[in-house]
């Protein structure tokens, strides 16, 4: 028997809605969380698609998220807006704050949105893509749980701290990238452990701080940032600007608050929006063309643009639906038992 099941995107959306409602997620949060998970599955699945429902359910069962939190928007300065998420999942907080972020970026040329006190289970690309589709440049980052040692250090301190960027392309899908600042995801290390395979070099260290390729040793020790001291500094920057700078937690504080339960990271997120037209003035058309020429030069060399794989998967899913692992669907159904 085929171990995957075909679902249209509408059917998949209905399934996710049924699961989230069955888990007891508040009505206002259901569409925001559903759309985030559906977008992940539509754009190629993997760790940020349907599989994320398991983390959502776990975080809810552990009481580490407020399923009925009502996000509150605070206009704190001409170019700054805060959404107090009240301990709820981040997607509704983002959705609630986006209109003010866009309006302020258009009015001032630049604006920042802080999401505070939320639970994070999602990828960041949907957010920077939404900003870029408004004709704005977007940048988003968030701390997570402290699993990553600083380059040259020995103990977990940083989160896997994703960084996402979006650039608007007139008449085209935005240029978007979104990745963790750790050398690998924690999920990839788990997959190697389950497959009994050693890790590539430089993914992690053991509990004594020695380089390690055993998944078990790295899970008990620490992951490493990508790119040595460079990734380490970027990860520290994310801790600062999406933690203390916006009045929220570091990854170490998020992990401490988790009390070893394994729920989604808690804390803040920073999203910047910049209106390129305000800088460019009457140079706008030529400069947006220069950006397009750069994208063309990348692909002319045989390199690919980040996000093109995702957009291609999106076109396929929109036309023909998705195939989802039957085992995963059964695991998710079991969450409702
Ligand atoms: P990857 O290392 O897989 O990198 C993904 C990015 O790189 C995508 O933009 C991808 O584009 C692009 N890319 C991949 N391969 C190539 C290539 N050969 N050429 C050009 N571009 C390429 O991602 P990570 O595992 O580091 O992160 C995955 C997700 O996890 C992210 O979405 C991140 O937001 C999320 N995350 C969330 C956390 C949270 O607490 N909320 C914590 C950590 C991570 P494409 O999509 O087109 O393949």
XYZ file of C-alpha atoms and ligand atoms in Angstrom:
385
model
C 0.000 0.000 0.000
C 1.166 3.540 -0.764
C 2.362 4.962 2.547
C 1.233 8.474 1.577
C -2.233 9.932 1.207
C -3.266 12.539 -1.343
C -5.054 15.633 -0.007
C -6.100 18.842 -1.713
C -4.982 21.988 0.107
C -8.615 22.592 1.104
C -8.854 19.092 2.592
C -5.567 19.547 4.402
C -6.729 22.903 5.773
C -9.951 21.290 7.042
C -7.943 18.503 8.691
C -5.653 20.986 10.454
C -8.656 23.057 11.579
C -10.334 19.947 13.007
C -7.202 18.951 14.908
C -6.553 22.441 16.320
C -10.189 22.847 17.349
C -10.179 19.366 18.876
C -7.073 20.248 20.859
C -8.938 23.217 22.323
C -7.148 26.076 20.561
C -9.160 29.319 20.741
C -11.205 30.297 17.674
C -9.124 33.383 16.865
C -5.871 31.373 16.868
C -7.089 28.457 14.747
C -6.921 30.174 11.310
C -3.559 31.809 12.065
C -1.919 28.560 13.220
C -3.663 26.545 10.466
C -2.487 28.882 7.695
C 1.101 28.758 8.981
C 1.171 24.950 9.090
C -0.689 24.645 5.796
C 1.775 27.023 4.124
C 4.683 24.917 5.391
C 3.196 21.700 4.004
C 2.177 23.395 0.741
C 5.694 24.735 0.210
C 7.449 21.408 0.594
C 6.507 20.018 3.959
C 9.383 18.875 6.069
C 9.809 19.965 9.627
C 7.640 23.094 9.406
C 4.563 21.562 7.823
C 2.024 19.178 9.285
C 4.647 17.697 11.594
C 4.537 20.936 13.619
C 1.045 20.023 14.858
C 2.762 17.606 17.219
C 4.742 20.451 18.822
C 1.634 22.647 18.940
C -0.296 19.858 20.719
C 2.591 19.144 23.085
C 2.955 22.814 24.040
C -0.781 23.051 24.679
C -0.925 19.849 26.751
C 1.972 21.061 28.878
C 0.121 24.308 29.584
C 3.062 26.305 28.168
C 0.859 28.406 25.872
C -2.353 30.314 26.466
C -4.687 28.919 23.753
C -7.138 31.788 24.213
C -4.658 34.679 24.480
C -5.873 37.911 22.897
C -2.976 39.847 21.309
C -2.914 43.531 22.240
C -1.352 46.125 19.906
C 0.607 48.969 21.551
C 1.643 51.970 19.464
C 4.849 52.812 21.324
C 6.547 55.303 18.964
C 6.073 56.684 15.439
C 8.080 53.792 13.972
C 7.654 51.169 16.707
C 4.741 48.873 17.407
C 4.493 46.130 19.990
C 2.088 43.234 20.135
C 1.668 41.743 23.585
C 0.852 38.171 22.710
C -0.208 37.238 26.241
C 1.492 33.855 26.128
C -0.276 32.780 22.921
C 1.167 31.325 19.707
C 3.091 33.828 17.549
C 1.140 33.624 14.233
C -1.933 35.487 15.530
C 0.292 38.090 17.205
C 2.096 38.653 13.891
C -1.148 38.823 11.931
C -2.511 41.335 14.440
C 0.565 43.576 14.260
C 1.276 43.455 10.512
C -1.103 46.252 9.404
C 0.442 48.715 11.874
C 3.979 47.663 10.859
C 3.206 48.256 7.182
C 1.501 51.569 7.836
C 4.386 52.817 9.981
C 7.026 51.653 7.474
C 5.221 53.529 4.695
C 4.862 56.637 6.860
C 8.430 56.682 8.217
C 10.430 54.690 5.657
C 11.306 52.174 8.359
C 9.446 50.544 11.237
C 9.843 47.706 13.701
C 7.330 45.310 15.194
C 8.087 43.530 18.467
C 6.076 40.451 19.380
C 6.341 39.843 23.107
C 5.531 36.889 25.311
C 4.625 34.337 22.666
C 5.226 30.663 21.928
C 7.170 29.936 18.703
C 6.682 26.765 16.692
C 6.890 28.182 13.190
C 9.241 29.122 10.387
C 9.774 32.859 9.852
C 9.572 32.994 6.052
C 5.767 33.473 5.961
C 6.247 36.694 7.888
C 9.003 38.264 5.766
C 7.190 37.110 2.630
C 4.048 38.924 3.837
C 6.095 42.084 4.465
C 7.781 41.837 1.035
C 4.411 41.365 -0.689
C 3.559 44.838 0.668
C 6.518 46.217 -1.340
C 8.710 46.455 1.771
C 12.034 44.848 2.706
C 11.506 42.536 5.685
C 13.838 41.106 8.302
C 12.735 38.842 11.139
C 14.525 36.973 13.903
C 13.790 35.256 17.181
C 15.724 33.479 19.929
C 14.610 29.922 20.762
C 15.844 27.415 23.387
C 19.530 27.461 24.457
C 20.997 24.458 22.629
C 23.935 26.065 20.763
C 27.370 26.858 22.240
C 29.120 30.066 21.139
C 32.073 29.385 18.792
C 35.033 28.552 21.024
C 32.743 27.894 24.003
C 31.650 24.652 25.629
C 28.087 25.023 26.906
C 24.702 25.664 25.264
C 23.827 29.352 25.398
C 22.238 30.492 22.123
C 19.074 29.239 20.514
C 18.986 27.939 16.966
C 17.929 31.560 16.342
C 16.443 31.810 12.844
C 17.021 34.830 10.614
C 14.713 35.568 7.688
C 14.867 38.224 4.971
C 12.444 39.243 2.251
C 12.978 41.532 -0.764
C 10.043 42.685 -2.921
C 10.312 41.935 -6.656
C 7.792 43.820 -8.755
C 5.637 41.321 -10.657
C 7.457 38.342 -9.136
C 7.497 36.314 -5.942
C 9.705 38.007 -3.341
C 13.296 36.923 -2.745
C 13.183 35.245 0.662
C 15.615 33.310 2.782
C 15.041 31.867 6.213
C 17.403 29.648 8.168
C 18.560 28.815 11.655
C 21.949 30.212 12.711
C 22.960 26.797 14.072
C 25.021 24.527 11.789
C 22.090 22.098 11.657
C 18.596 21.860 13.052
C 18.050 19.846 16.228
C 15.616 17.734 14.204
C 18.434 16.757 11.795
C 20.528 15.544 14.720
C 17.562 13.493 15.956
C 17.180 11.992 12.467
C 20.857 10.947 12.435
C 20.429 9.403 15.883
C 17.428 7.387 14.751
C 19.248 6.260 11.597
C 22.381 5.357 13.625
C 24.472 7.681 11.424
C 27.374 9.907 12.572
C 26.970 13.669 12.233
C 29.071 15.794 9.867
C 32.020 17.564 11.501
C 31.336 20.938 13.160
C 27.693 20.300 13.972
C 28.318 19.893 17.672
C 30.462 19.183 20.716
C 30.136 16.720 23.588
C 29.431 17.618 27.214
C 33.155 18.273 27.795
C 33.313 20.670 24.862
C 35.224 18.288 22.547
C 34.307 18.077 18.830
C 31.830 15.204 18.425
C 30.082 13.389 15.585
C 27.959 11.084 17.757
C 24.349 12.369 17.778
C 23.892 11.176 21.374
C 27.036 13.025 22.505
C 25.960 16.254 20.782
C 22.404 16.075 22.142
C 23.938 15.742 25.616
C 26.527 18.448 24.835
C 25.856 21.380 22.536
C 25.114 22.201 18.920
C 27.402 24.691 17.116
C 26.588 27.852 15.163
C 27.044 27.863 11.371
C 30.165 29.577 10.045
C 32.265 29.537 13.225
C 32.712 32.927 14.886
C 30.610 34.662 12.207
C 27.453 32.642 12.799
C 28.137 32.835 16.526
C 28.125 36.648 16.448
C 24.967 36.753 14.346
C 23.298 34.406 16.812
C 24.368 36.664 19.699
C 22.923 39.648 17.827
C 19.573 37.845 17.478
C 19.584 37.069 21.213
C 20.087 40.793 21.852
C 17.755 42.449 19.353
C 14.884 39.951 19.629
C 15.399 39.436 23.379
C 16.539 42.167 25.791
C 16.251 45.002 23.222
C 12.519 44.421 22.854
C 12.059 43.682 26.553
C 11.933 39.913 26.211
C 13.781 36.706 27.087
C 17.027 35.174 25.902
C 17.167 31.547 24.735
C 18.716 30.553 28.081
C 15.757 32.114 29.902
C 13.291 30.428 27.536
C 14.875 27.030 28.182
C 14.849 27.625 31.945
C 11.160 28.542 31.791
C 10.497 25.310 29.881
C 11.651 23.342 32.966
C 12.842 20.466 30.779
C 9.349 19.799 29.432
C 10.181 20.108 25.701
C 7.547 22.673 24.747
C 7.952 25.320 22.017
C 10.351 28.203 22.782
C 8.828 31.196 24.551
C 9.724 34.862 24.219
C 9.895 37.625 21.681
C 10.436 38.242 18.004
C 11.585 41.300 16.056
C 10.333 42.126 12.574
C 11.734 45.110 10.644
C 10.129 46.633 7.572
C 11.886 49.149 5.317
C 10.350 50.951 2.345
C 13.020 50.919 -0.386
C 11.161 53.582 -2.362
C 11.765 56.095 0.425
C 15.545 55.694 0.164
C 15.575 55.422 -3.605
C 13.332 58.370 -4.472
C 13.626 59.022 -8.214
C 16.253 56.255 -8.494
C 13.689 53.584 -7.589
C 13.081 52.039 -11.023
C 16.785 51.761 -11.900
C 17.773 50.393 -8.507
C 15.040 47.741 -8.446
C 16.308 46.744 -11.921
C 19.847 46.518 -10.531
C 18.537 44.125 -7.879
C 16.875 42.063 -10.609
C 20.145 42.018 -12.567
C 21.870 40.605 -9.478
C 19.255 37.849 -9.140
C 19.703 37.056 -12.838
C 23.491 36.908 -12.429
C 23.070 34.437 -9.566
C 20.918 32.073 -11.582
C 23.026 32.571 -14.753
C 25.899 30.936 -12.855
C 23.810 27.865 -12.157
C 23.232 28.871 -8.531
C 19.686 29.000 -7.293
C 17.849 31.675 -5.392
C 16.695 30.757 -1.911
C 12.886 30.388 -1.923
C 12.657 29.169 -5.542
C 12.368 25.543 -4.390
C 9.565 26.602 -2.090
C 7.677 28.587 -4.740
C 7.967 25.639 -7.154
C 6.538 23.305 -4.494
C 3.763 25.831 -3.886
C 2.749 25.847 -7.574
C 2.644 22.025 -7.596
C 0.597 21.863 -4.387
C -1.837 24.508 -5.547
C -2.386 22.632 -8.798
C -2.434 19.070 -7.527
C -2.581 18.991 -3.732
C -0.032 17.283 -1.498
C 0.907 13.759 -0.484
C 1.177 13.314 3.254
C 2.632 10.399 5.196
C -0.167 8.119 6.465
C 1.893 7.415 9.578
C 2.100 11.149 10.331
C -1.647 11.570 9.788
C -2.266 8.657 12.193
C 0.098 10.167 14.778
C -1.795 13.457 14.519
C -5.232 11.766 14.769
C -3.940 10.047 17.910
C -3.389 13.491 19.469
C -7.184 13.811 19.644
C -7.764 10.433 21.288
P 18.067 25.399 5.774
O 19.470 25.196 6.210
O 17.362 24.282 5.083
O 18.042 26.708 4.856
C 16.844 27.153 4.378
C 17.008 28.398 3.536
O 18.106 28.282 2.649
C 15.782 28.556 2.684
O 15.567 29.918 2.456
C 16.181 27.780 1.436
O 15.408 28.114 0.313
C 17.619 28.202 1.301
N 18.427 27.213 0.579
C 18.608 25.916 0.908
N 19.429 25.321 0.032
C 19.778 26.260 -0.885
C 20.604 26.268 -2.036
N 21.248 25.175 -2.434
N 20.721 27.418 -2.720
C 20.084 28.524 -2.325
N 19.286 28.585 -1.250
C 19.137 27.472 -0.526
O 17.101 25.853 6.965
P 17.221 25.570 8.524
O 17.151 24.100 8.749
O 18.360 26.317 9.083
O 15.857 26.261 9.036
C 14.623 25.715 8.645
C 13.489 26.493 9.255
O 13.462 26.368 10.664
C 13.474 27.993 8.980
O 12.274 28.240 8.287
C 13.466 28.646 10.359
O 12.626 29.785 10.462
C 12.922 27.539 11.215
N 13.337 27.667 12.616
C 12.434 28.159 13.525
C 12.787 28.309 14.849
C 11.829 28.888 15.841
O 12.125 28.899 17.019
N 10.693 29.415 15.433
C 14.111 27.896 15.333
C 14.990 27.440 14.284
C 14.599 27.310 12.985
P 14.222 27.095 -0.151
O 13.175 27.205 0.929
O 13.767 27.568 -1.476
O 14.822 25.722 -0.201
